[in-house]
Coordinates of C-alpha atoms and ligand atoms in Angstrom, one line a residue:
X1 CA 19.5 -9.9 -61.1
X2 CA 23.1 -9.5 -60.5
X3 CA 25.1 -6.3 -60.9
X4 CA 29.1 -7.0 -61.3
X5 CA 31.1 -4.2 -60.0
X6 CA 31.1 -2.2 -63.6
X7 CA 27.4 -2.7 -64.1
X8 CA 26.4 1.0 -64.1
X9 CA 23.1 1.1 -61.7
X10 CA 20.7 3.5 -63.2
X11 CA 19.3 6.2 -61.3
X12 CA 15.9 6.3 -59.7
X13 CA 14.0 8.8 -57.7
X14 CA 13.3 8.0 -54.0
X15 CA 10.7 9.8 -52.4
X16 CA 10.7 9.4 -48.5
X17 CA 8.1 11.3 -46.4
X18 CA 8.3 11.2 -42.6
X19 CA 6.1 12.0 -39.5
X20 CA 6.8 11.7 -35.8
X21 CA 10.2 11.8 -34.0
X22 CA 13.5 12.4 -34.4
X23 CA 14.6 8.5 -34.6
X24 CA 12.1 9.0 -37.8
X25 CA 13.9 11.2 -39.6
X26 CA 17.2 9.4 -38.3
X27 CA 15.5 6.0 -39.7
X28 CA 14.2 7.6 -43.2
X29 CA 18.0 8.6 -43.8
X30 CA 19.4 5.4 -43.0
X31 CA 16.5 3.9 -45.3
X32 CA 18.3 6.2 -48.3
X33 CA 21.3 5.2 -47.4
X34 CA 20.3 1.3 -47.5
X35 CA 18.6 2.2 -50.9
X36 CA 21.6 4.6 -52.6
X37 CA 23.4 1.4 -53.9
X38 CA 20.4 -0.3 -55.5
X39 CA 20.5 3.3 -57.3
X40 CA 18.3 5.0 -55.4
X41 CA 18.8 8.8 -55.1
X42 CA 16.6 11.0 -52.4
X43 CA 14.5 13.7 -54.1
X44 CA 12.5 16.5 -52.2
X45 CA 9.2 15.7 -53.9
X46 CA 7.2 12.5 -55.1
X47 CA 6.5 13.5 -58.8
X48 CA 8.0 10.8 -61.2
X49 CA 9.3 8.8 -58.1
X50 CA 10.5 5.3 -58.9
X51 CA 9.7 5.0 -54.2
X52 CA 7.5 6.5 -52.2
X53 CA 7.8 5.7 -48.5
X54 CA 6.2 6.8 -45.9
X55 CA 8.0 6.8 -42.2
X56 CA 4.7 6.7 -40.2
X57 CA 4.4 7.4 -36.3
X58 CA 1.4 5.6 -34.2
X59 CA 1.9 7.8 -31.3
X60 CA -1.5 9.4 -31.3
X61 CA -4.2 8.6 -33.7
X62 CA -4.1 11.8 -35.5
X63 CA -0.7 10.5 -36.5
X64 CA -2.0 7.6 -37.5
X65 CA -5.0 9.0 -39.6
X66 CA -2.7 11.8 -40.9
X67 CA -0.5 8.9 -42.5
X68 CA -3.6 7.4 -44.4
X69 CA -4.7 10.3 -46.3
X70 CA -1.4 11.3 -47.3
X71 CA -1.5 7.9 -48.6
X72 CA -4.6 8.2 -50.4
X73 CA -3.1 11.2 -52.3
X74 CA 0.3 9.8 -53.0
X75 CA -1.6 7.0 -54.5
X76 CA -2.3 8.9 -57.7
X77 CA 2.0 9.8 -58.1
X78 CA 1.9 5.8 -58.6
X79 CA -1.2 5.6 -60.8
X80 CA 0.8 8.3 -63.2
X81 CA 3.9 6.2 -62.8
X82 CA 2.4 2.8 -64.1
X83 CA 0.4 4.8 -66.6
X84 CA 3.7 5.5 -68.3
X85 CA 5.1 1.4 -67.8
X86 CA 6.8 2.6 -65.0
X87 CA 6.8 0.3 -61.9
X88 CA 6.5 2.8 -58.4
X89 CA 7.0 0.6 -55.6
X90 CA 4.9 2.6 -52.3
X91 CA 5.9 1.7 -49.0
X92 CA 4.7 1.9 -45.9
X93 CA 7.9 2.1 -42.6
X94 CA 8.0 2.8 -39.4
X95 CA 5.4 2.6 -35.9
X96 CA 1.9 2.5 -37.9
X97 CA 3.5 -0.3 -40.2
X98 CA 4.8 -2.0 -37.3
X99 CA 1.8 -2.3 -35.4
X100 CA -1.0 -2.5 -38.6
X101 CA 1.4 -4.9 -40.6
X102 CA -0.5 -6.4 -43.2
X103 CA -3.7 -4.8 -42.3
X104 CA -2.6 -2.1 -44.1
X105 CA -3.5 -3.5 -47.3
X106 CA -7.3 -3.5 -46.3
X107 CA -7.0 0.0 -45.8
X108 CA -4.5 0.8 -48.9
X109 CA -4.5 -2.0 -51.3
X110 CA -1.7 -0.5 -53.7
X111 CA 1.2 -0.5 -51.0
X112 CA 3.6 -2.9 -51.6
X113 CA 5.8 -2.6 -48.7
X114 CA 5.0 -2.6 -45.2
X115 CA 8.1 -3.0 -42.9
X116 CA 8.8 -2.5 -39.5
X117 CA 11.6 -0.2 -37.6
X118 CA 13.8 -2.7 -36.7
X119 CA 13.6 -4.3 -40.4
X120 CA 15.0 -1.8 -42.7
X121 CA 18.5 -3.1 -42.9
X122 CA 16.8 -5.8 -45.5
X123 CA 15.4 -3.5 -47.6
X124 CA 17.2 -4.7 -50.4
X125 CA 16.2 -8.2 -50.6
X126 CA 12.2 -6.9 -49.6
X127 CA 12.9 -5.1 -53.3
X128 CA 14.3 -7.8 -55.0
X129 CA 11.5 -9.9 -53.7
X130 CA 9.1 -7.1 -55.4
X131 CA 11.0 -6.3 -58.4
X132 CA 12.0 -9.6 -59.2
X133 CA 8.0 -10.4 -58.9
X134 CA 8.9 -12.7 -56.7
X135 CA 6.4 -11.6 -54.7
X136 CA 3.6 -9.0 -55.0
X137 CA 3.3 -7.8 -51.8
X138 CA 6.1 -7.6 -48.7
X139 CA 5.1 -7.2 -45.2
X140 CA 8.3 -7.2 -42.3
X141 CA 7.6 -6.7 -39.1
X142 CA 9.9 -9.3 -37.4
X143 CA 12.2 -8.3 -34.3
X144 CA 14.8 -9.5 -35.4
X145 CA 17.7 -11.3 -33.4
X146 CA 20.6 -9.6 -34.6
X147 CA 20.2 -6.1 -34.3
X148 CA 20.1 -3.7 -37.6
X149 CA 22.9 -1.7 -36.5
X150 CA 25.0 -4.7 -36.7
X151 CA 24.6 -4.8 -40.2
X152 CA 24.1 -1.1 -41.4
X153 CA 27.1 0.5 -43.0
X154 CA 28.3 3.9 -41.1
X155 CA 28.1 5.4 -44.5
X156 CA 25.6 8.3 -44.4
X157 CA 24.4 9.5 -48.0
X158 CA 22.9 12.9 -46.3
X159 CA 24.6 14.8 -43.6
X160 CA 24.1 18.3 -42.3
X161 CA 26.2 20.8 -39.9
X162 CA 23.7 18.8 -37.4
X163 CA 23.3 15.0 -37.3
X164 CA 20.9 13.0 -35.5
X165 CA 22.9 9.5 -34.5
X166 CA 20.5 6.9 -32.8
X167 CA 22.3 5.1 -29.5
X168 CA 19.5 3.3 -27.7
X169 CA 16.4 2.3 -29.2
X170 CA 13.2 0.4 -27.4
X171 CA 11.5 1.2 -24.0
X172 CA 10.7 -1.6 -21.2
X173 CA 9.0 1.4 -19.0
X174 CA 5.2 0.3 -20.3
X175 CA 4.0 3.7 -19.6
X176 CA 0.5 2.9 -19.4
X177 CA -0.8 5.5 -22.3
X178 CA 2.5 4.6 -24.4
X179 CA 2.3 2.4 -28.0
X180 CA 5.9 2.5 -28.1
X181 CA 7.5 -0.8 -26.1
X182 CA 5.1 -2.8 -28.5
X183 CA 6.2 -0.6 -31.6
X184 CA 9.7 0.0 -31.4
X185 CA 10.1 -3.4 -28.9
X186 CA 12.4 -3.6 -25.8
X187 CA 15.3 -1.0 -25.3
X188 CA 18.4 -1.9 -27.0
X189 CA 21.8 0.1 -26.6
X190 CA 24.3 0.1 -29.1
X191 CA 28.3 -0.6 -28.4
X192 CA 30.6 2.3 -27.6
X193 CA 33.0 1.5 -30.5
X194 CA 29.9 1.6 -33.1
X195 CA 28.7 5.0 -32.0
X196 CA 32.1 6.2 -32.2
X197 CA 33.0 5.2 -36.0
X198 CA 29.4 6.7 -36.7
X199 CA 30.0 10.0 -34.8
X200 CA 33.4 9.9 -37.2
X201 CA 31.7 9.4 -40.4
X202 CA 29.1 12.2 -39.5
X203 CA 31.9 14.4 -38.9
X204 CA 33.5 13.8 -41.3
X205 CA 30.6 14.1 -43.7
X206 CA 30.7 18.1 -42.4
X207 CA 28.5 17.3 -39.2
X208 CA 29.4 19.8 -36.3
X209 CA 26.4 19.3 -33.7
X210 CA 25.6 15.6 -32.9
X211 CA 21.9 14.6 -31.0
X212 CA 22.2 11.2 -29.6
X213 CA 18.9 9.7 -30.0
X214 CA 16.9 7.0 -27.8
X215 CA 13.5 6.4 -26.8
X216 CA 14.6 6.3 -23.6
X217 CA 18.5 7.4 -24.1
X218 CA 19.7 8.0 -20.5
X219 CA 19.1 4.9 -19.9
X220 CA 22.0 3.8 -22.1
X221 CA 24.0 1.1 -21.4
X222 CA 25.7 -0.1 -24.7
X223 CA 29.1 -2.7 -23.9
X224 CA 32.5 -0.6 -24.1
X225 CA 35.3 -1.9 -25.1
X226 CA 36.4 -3.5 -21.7
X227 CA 33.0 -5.5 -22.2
X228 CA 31.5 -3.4 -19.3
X229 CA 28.0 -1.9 -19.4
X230 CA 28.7 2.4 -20.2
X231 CA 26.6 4.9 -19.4
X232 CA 25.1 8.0 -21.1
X233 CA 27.6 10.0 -19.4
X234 CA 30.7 8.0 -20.2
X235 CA 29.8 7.6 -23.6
X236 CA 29.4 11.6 -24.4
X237 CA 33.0 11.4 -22.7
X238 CA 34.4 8.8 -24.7
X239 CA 32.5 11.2 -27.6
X240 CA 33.9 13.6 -27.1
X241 CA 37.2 12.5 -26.5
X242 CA 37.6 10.7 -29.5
X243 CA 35.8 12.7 -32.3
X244 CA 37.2 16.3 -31.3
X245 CA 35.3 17.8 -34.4
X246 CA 31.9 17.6 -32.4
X247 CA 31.4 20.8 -31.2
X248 CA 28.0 20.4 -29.4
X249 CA 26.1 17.2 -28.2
X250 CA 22.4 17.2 -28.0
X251 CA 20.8 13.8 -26.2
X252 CA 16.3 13.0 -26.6
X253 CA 14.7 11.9 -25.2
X254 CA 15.1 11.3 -21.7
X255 CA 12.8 9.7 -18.5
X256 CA 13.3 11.0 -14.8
X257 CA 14.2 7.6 -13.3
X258 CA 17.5 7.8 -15.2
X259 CA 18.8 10.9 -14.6
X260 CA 21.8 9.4 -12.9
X261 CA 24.1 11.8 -10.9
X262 CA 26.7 10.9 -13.9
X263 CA 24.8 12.4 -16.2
X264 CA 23.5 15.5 -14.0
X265 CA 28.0 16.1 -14.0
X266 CA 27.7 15.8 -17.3
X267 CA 26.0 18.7 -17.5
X268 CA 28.2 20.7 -15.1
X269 CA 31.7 19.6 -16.8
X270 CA 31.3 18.8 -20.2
X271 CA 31.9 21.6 -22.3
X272 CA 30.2 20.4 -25.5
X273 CA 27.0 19.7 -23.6
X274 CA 24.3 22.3 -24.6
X275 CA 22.9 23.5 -21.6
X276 CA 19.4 22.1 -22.4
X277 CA 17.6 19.2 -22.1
X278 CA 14.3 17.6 -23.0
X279 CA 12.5 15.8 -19.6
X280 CA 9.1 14.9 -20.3
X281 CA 7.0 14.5 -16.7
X282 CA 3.3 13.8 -18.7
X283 CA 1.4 15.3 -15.1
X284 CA 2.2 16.9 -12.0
X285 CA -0.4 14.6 -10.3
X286 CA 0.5 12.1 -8.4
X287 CA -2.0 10.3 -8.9
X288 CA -2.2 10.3 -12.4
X289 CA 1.5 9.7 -13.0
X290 CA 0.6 6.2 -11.0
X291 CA -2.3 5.5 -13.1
X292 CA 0.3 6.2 -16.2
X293 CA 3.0 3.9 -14.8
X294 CA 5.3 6.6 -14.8
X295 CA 7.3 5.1 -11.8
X296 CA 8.2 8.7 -10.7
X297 CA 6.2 11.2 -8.2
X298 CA 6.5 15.3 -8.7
X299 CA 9.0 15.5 -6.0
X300 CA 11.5 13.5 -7.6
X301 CA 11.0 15.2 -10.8
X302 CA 11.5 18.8 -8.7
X303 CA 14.7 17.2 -7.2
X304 CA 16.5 16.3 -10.2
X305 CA 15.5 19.8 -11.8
X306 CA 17.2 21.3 -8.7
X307 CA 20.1 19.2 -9.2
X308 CA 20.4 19.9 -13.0
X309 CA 20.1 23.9 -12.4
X310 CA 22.6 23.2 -9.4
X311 CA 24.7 22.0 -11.9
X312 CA 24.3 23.9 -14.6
X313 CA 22.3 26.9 -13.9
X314 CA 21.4 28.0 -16.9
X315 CA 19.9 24.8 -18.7
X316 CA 17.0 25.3 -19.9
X317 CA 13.9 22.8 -19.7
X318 CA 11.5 21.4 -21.7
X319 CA 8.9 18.6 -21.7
X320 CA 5.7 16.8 -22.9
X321 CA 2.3 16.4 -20.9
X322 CA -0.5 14.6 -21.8
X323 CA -3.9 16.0 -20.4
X324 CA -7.1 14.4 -20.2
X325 CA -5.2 11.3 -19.3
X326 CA -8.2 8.7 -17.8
X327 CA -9.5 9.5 -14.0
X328 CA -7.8 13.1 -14.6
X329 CA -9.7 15.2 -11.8
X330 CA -9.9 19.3 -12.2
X331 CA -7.0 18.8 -9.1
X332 CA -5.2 16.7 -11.1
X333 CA -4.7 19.1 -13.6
X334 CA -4.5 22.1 -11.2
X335 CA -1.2 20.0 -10.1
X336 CA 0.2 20.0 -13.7
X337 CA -0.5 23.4 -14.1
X338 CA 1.3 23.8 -10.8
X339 CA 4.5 21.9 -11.7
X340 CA 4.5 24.0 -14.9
X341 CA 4.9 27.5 -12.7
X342 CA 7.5 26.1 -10.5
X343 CA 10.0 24.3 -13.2
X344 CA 9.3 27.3 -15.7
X345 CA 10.5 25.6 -18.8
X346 CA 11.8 27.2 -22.0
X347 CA 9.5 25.1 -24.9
X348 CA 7.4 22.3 -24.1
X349 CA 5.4 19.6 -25.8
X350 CA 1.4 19.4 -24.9
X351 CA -1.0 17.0 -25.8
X352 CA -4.8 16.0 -25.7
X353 CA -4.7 12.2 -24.2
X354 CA -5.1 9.8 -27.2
X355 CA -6.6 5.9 -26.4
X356 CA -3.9 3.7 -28.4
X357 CA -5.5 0.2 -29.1
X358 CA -3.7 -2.3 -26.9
X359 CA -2.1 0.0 -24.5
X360 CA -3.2 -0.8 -20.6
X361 CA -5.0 2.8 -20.6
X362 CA -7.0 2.4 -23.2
X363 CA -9.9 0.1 -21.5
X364 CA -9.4 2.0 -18.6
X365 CA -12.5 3.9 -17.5
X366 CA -13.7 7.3 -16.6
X367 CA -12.4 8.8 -19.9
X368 CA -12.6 12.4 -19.6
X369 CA -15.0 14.1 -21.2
X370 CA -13.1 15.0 -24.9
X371 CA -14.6 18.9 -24.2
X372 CA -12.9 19.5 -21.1
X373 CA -9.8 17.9 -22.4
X374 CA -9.4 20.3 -25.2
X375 CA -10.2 23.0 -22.5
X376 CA -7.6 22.0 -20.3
X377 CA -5.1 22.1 -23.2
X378 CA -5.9 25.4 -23.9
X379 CA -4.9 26.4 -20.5
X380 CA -2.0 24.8 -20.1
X381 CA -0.8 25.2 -23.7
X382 CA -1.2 29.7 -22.7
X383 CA 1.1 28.7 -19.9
X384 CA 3.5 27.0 -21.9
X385 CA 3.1 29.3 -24.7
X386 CA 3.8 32.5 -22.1
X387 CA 6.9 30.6 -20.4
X388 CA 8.1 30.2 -23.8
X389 CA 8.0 33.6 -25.0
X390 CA 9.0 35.0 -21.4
X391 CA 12.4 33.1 -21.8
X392 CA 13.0 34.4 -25.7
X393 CA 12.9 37.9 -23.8
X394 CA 15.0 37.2 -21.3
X395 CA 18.0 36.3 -24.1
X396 CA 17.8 39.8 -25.5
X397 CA 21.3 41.2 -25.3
X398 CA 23.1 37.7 -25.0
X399 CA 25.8 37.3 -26.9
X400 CA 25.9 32.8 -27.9
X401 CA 27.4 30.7 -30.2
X402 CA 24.9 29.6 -33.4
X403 CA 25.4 26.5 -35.4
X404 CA 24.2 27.2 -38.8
X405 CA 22.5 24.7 -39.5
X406 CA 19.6 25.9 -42.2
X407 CA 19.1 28.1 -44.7
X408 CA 16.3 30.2 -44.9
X409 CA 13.8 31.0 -47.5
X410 CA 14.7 34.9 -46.9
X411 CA 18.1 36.3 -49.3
X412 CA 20.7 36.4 -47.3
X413 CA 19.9 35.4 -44.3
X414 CA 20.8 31.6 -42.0
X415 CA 19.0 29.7 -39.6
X416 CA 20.3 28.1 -36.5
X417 CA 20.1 27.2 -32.9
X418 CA 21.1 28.7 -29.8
X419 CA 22.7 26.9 -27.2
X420 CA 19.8 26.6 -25.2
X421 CA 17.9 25.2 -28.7
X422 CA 15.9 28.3 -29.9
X423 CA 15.7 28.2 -33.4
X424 CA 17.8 32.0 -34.7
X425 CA 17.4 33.4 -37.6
X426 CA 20.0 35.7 -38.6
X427 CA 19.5 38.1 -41.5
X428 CA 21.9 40.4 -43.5
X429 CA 24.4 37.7 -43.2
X430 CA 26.8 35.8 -45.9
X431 CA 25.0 32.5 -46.3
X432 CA 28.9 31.0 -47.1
X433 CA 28.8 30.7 -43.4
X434 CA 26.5 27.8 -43.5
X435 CA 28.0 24.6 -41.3
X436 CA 29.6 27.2 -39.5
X437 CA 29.7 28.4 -35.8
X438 CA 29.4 32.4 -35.2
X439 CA 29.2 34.9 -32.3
X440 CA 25.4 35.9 -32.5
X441 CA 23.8 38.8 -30.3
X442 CA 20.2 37.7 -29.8
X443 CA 18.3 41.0 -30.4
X444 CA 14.8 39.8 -30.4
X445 CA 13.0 37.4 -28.9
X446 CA 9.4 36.2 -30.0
X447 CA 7.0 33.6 -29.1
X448 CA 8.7 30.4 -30.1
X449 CA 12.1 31.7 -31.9
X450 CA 14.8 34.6 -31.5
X451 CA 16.1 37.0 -33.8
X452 CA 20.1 37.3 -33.9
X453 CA 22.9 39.5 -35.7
X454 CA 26.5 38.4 -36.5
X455 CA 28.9 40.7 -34.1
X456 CA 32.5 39.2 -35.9
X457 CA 32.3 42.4 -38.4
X458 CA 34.9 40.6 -40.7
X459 CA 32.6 38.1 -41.8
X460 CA 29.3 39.8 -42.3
X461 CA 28.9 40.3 -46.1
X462 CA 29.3 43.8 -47.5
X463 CA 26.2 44.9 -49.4
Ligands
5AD1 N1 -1.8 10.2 -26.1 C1 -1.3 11.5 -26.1 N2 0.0 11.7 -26.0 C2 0.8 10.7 -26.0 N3 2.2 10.6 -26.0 C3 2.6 9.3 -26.0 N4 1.5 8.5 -26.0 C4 0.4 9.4 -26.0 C5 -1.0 9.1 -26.1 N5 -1.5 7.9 -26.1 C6 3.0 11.8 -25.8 C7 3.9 11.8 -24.6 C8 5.2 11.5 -25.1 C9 5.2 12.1 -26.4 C10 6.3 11.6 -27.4 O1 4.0 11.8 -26.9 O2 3.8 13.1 -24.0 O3 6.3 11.9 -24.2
SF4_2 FE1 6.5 5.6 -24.0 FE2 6.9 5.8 -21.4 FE3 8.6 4.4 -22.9 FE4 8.5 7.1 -23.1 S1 9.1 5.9 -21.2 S2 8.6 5.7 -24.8 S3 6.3 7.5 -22.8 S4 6.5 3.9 -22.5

C-alpha cells in the first residue's frame, strides 16, 4: 500500500521490551523511531499493542532463557489481539535473534519477526512484507554491506536530559568466553560529521548528558572530515567543540588495549568528561586472562589505572569480572580478588562464567565445578558490594553538579547522577527542574546510591 503525503497514517501501539546493554536500549529507540512513520507510537505496556518486540541479549544464557518466557507470556497480548480481528505482529530483535535466527520459530512458533542488530534500518519493508501477507514469517539476520547508520535518519522520536548515541559498534577482540564478534559482527566506527549532526539533534531534542556507546568504543576510529582515521579523544573534542549544549560526556564500554594516552588527556583536560569510566579486566590472573584472549596482563591494567588517576585523580572505576571462567584455580581467583583491593573501584559488574555455544571457551575443559563458582561470586561480589558502599561514604559532604535526569516515584522528589555516575535522589525538590543541572550536597551515601539536597535556596519549592 501507498500513503501520499495527506494520507493520514492511523495510530498503532508499539510495545518494545528490551534486555541487555546500553546499545539495546539505544537500538530499541532507533527501532521506534524507524517505526513512528509507519504510525507507530511507543507505549509503556503491551496491552492492546498493534507490536511487540523484544530487544533480546545472548550474553549469558540466563539472558537468553529470560527472553523466552517473557515470550511465552507476551504470547497471550497477541492471542487477545487476533481474538478481536486485530493483526499483532511479535518480533523478536537484537543478539538472541541474531544468533538463533529462524530457530526461533521451533521454540516460539507465533513470532513473526526475527531480525538481527545490524538489520533494523529495514524494518519497514520486513512489515510490509508481513502486513501485505506477502509473507508469513520474516527472518533478517544479514550483515549487511552498507552500514545502517548510513541510512537511519538523525531524527530521534524519544529523547531525555541523557542520551545514549552509538559511535562504534562490533568487536574483532574474540575474547574467548565472548558471543559478541559473532552477534554484533566486526567493529565498525561511524564518521565524525554523522555523530556530530546526531549529538545536534539529541540536543536539541532537550538532551544535556551524551554517552557515546561501542562495544569496544576506545577503539574508535570513524573517518573525519579530512578523510583521516579519528580517535575517541579527538572526536569528544570535535564534540564538544561543536555541540556546546553538551554539558557532560559519558563513553561504554571500553578494553585496556585502547586506552591510548589521547584518551587518558582526555580525561585530564576536557572539562565535560565525567570523571568516571567503565574498564572491564574479567580476572586478575594472568593466566586466565590468556586463556580468555584478553591480550592484556594485570600489570598493564594497574599501569593505565595509575595513569588515569595521574590524570584525573578523582575518576572513579568500575568493571565486569567473570568468575569460574574454565581452568580457574583457587590462585586464580585469589588474584582477582587481589586486583579488586588494589584498584578499589566505585561499582562494578560480576558474573558467574556462562558456556556460550560457539564461543572458543565453551569446549574448553576443566569447567569449574558450578558450586564453587557461585561461592567465589559471593566473595567477590561482598568485596565489590563493600568498595561500593565505602566510596558512597566517602562523598558525604561533597557538594557536585546533578543532571536530572529521572523522576521518581516519590512526590516531589528527582533522580539523577553524580559526576562520578551514582545514581541521587533528591527529595523535597521542585520536579520543574527536571533536564536541569543543580548544585547538590550529597548527604548520605548507601550501598549502591546517594542521597542529595539542592543548596541554590532560590529554586527549591516552597511547601
Ligand atoms: N559468561 C559470563 N559473563 C560474560 N560476559 C560476557 N560473556 C560472558 C560469559 N560467557 C560478561 C563480561 C562482559 C560483560 C558485558 O558480560 O564481563 O564484560
Ligand atoms: Fe566481548 Fe571481549 Fe569484544 Fe568485550 S572485547 S565485546 S568481552 S569479545
Amino acid at each position: 500500500m501507498f500513503f501520499s503525503a495527506t494520507t493520514p497514517v492511523m495510530s498503532k501501539k508499539l510495545y518494545i521490551k528490551t534486555w541487555g546493554c546500553q546499545m539495546n536500549v539505544y537500538d530499541s529507540n532507533r527501532i521506534a523511531d524507524v517505526l513512528a512513520p509507519l504510525g507507530y507510537k511507543q507505549v509503556d505496556a503491551p496491552d492492546n499493542a498493534d507490536m511487540i518486540i523484544l530487544n533480546t541479549c545472548h550474553i549469558r544464557e540466563k539472558a537468553t532463557e529470560k527472553m523466552f518466557s517473557e515470550l511465552g507470556r507476551l504470547r497471550a497480548h497477541k492471542l487477545a489481539g487476533e481474538n478481536k480481528g486485530k493483526k499483532v505482529i511479535m518480533g523478536v530483535a537484537g543478539c538472541v535473534a541474531q544468533a538463533e535466527g529462524d530457530m526461533i520459530y521451533k521454540r516460539a512458533s507465533y513470532v513473526d519477526l526475527v531480525f538481527g542488530p545490524q538489520t533494523y534500518h529495514t524494518l519497514a519493508e520486513m512489515v510490509a512484507d508481513l502486513t501485505g501477507l506477502k509473507k508469513k514469517r520474516v527472518v533478517n539476520t544479514d550483515f549487511p554491506e552498507i552500514s545502517k547508520f548510513d541510512t537511519l535518519t538523525h531524527e530521534h522520536t524519544n529523547v531525555g536530559p541523557s542520551a545514549f548515541l552509538s559511535v562504534q559498534e562490533g568487536c574483532d577482540k574474540f575474547c574467548t568466553f565472548c558471543v559478541v564478534p559473532y552477534t554484533r559482527g566486526a567493529e565498525y566506527s561511524r564518521p565524525v560529521h554523522q555523530i556530530i549532526t546526531e549529538a545536534k539533534k539529541l540536543t536539541q531534542g532537550g538532551a544535556r548528558e551524551i554517552t557515546l556507546l561501542g562495544q569496544n568504543v576506545n577503539a574508535y576510529h570513524g573517518e573525519d572530515d579530512n578523510g583521516q582515521a579519528s580517535n575517541l579523544a579527538k572526536l569528544m573534542y570535535q564534540l564538544c567543540e561543536a555541540v556546546p549544549e553538551i554539558e557532560r560526556l559519558r563513553y561504554t564500554t571500553s578494553h585496556p588495549r585502547e586506552m591510548n594516552d589521547d584518551l587518558i588527556n582526555a580525561h585530564r583536560d576536557l572539562e565535560q568528561l565525567t570523571p568516571y569510566l567503565h574498564l572491564p579486566v574479567q580476572s586478575g590472573s594472568n593466566r586466565i586472562l590468556k586463556a580468555m584472549n584478553r591480550k592484556h596482563e594485570r600489570d598493564m591494567y594497574f599501569d593505565i589505572i595509575d595513569k588515569l588517576r595521574e590524570a584525573r585523580p578523582d575518576i572513579a572505576l568500575s568493571g565486569d569480572f567473570i568468575v569460574g571462567f574454565p581452568g580457574e584455580s583457587e590462585q586464580d581467583f585469589e588474584d582477582t580478588m587481589d586486583l579488586v583491593r588494589r584498584v578499589n573501584y566505585s561499582s562494578a559488574y560480576s558474573f558467574k562464567y556462562s558456556p556460550r555455544p560457539g564461543t572458543p571457551a565453551s569446549v574448553m575443559q576443566n569447567m569449574v565445578r558450578p558450586d564453587v563458582a557461585s561461592k567465589r561470586l559471593d566473595i567477590l561480589q561482598d568485596l565489590l558490594n563493600t568498595q561500593q558502599h565505602e566510596f558512597n561514604k566517602n562523598t558525604e559532604g561533597m557538594i557536585v553538579p546533578v543532571l536530572f535526569d529521572r523522576k521518581s516515584s516519590k512526590a516531589n522528589s528527582l533522580m539523577g547522577r553524580t559526576p562520578h555516575n551514582q545514581s541521587i535522589l533528591v527529595e523535597d525538590i521542585d520536579t520543574d527542574l527536571y533536564g536541569t543541572t543543580q548544585q547538590i550536597k550529597i548527604t548520605y551515601g548507601s550501598p549502591h546510591s546517594v542521597v542529595g539536597e539542592l543548596i541554590t535556596p532560590a529554586s527549591k519549592k516552597v511547601a
